[in-house]
GROMACS .gro file of C-alpha atoms in nm:
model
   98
    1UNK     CA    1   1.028   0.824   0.392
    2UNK     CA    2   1.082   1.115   0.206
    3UNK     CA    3   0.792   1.314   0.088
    4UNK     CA    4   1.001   1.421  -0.245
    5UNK     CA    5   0.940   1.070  -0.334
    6UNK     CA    6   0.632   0.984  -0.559
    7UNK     CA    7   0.312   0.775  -0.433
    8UNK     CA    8   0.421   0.465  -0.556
    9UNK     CA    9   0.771   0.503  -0.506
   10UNK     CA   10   0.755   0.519  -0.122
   11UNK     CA   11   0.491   0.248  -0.168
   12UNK     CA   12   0.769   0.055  -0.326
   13UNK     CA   13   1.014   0.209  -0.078
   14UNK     CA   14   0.781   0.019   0.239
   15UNK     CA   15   0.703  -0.267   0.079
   16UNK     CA   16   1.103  -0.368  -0.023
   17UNK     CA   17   1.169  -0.228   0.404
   18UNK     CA   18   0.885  -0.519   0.490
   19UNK     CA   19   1.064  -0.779   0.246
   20UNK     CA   20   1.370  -0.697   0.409
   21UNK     CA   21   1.269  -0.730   0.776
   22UNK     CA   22   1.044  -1.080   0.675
   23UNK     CA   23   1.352  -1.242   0.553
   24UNK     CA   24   1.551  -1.126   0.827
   25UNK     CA   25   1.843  -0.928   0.598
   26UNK     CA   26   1.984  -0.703   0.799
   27UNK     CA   27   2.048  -0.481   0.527
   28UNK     CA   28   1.770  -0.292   0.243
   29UNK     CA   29   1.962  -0.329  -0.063
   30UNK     CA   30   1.879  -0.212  -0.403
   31UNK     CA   31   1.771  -0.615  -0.518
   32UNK     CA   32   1.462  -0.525  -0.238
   33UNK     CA   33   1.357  -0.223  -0.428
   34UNK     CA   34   1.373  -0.375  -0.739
   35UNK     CA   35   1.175  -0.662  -0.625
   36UNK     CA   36   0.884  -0.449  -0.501
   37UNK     CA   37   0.889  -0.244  -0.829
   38UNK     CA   38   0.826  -0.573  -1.044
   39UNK     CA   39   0.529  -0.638  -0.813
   40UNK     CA   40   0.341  -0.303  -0.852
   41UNK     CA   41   0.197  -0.274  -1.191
   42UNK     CA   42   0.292   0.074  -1.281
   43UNK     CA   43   0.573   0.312  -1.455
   44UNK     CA   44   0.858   0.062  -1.371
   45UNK     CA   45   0.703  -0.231  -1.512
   46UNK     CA   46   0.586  -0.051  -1.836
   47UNK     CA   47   0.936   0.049  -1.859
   48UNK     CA   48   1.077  -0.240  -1.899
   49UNK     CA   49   0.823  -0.409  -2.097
   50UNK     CA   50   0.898  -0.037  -2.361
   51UNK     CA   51   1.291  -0.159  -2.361
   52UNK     CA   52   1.203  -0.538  -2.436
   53UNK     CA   53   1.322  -0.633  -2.091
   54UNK     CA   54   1.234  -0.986  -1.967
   55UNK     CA   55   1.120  -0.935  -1.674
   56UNK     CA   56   0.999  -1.304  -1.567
   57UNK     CA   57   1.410  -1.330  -1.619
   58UNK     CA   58   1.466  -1.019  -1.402
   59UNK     CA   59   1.238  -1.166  -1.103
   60UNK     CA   60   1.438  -1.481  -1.100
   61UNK     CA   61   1.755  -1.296  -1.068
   62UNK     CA   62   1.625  -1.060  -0.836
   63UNK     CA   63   1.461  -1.382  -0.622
   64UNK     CA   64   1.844  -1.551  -0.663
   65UNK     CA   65   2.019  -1.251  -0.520
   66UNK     CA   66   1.782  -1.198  -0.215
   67UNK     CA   67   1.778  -1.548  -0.129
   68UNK     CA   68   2.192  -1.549  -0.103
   69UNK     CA   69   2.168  -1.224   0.119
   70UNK     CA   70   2.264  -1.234   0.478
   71UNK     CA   71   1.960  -1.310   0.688
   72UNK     CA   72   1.915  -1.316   1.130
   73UNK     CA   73   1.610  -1.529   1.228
   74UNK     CA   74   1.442  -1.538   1.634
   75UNK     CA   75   1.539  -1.271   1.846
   76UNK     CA   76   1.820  -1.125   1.664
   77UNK     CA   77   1.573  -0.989   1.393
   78UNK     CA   78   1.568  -0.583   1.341
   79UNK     CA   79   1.446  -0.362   1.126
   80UNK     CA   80   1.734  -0.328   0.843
   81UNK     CA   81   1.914  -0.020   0.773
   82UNK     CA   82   1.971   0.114   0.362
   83UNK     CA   83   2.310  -0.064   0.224
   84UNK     CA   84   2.568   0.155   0.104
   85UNK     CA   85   2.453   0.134  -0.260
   86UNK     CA   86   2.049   0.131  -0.155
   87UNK     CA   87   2.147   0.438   0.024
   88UNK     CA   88   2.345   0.585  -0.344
   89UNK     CA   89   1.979   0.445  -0.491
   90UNK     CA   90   1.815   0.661  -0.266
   91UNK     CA   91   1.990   0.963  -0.319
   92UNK     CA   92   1.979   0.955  -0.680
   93UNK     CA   93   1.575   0.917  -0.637
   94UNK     CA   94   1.580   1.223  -0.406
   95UNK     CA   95   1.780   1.409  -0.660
   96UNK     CA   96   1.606   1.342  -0.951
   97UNK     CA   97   1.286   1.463  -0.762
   98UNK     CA   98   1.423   1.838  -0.617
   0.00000   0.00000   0.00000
């Protein structure tokens, strides 16, 4: 992970890479990170709540995505590798931080 990144955003960053690898998606996508924000109390989740967002609607959505996302199970489990738009996520987040 890249030390640019906050704290709590390469917190987040692990804990959406664990998600990812328990449900056996062979792919991090952006749904992961957003997943792992919602669960660490924080700046992201005061966000929202500052813009009215709902986020109890927001975790269902999230939780409806990740469940239709392409998943391995037994052997044929690895460690998944940063979609094409996690990885635009994640370069954004590195830029904003230089």
């Amino acid at each position: 992970m890249d030390s640019k990144l906050t704290t709590k955003s390469q917190e987040a960053l692990g804990a959406a890479i664990q998600a990812a690898t328990a449900a056996g998606n062979p792919q991090l996508e952006p749904a992961h990170l957003l997943q792992a924000l919602l669960a660490q109390p924080g700046v992201a989740t005061a966000l929202l709540d500052s813009v009215g967002a709902d986020r109890a609607s927001l975790q269902r959505r999230v939780t409806a995505a990740l469940a239709a996302a392409p998943a391995a199970s037994g052997g044929s489990v690895v460690q998944p590798t940063p979609s094409r738009a996690m990885s635009a996520v994640l370069t954004a987040a590195q830029s904003e931080a230089q």
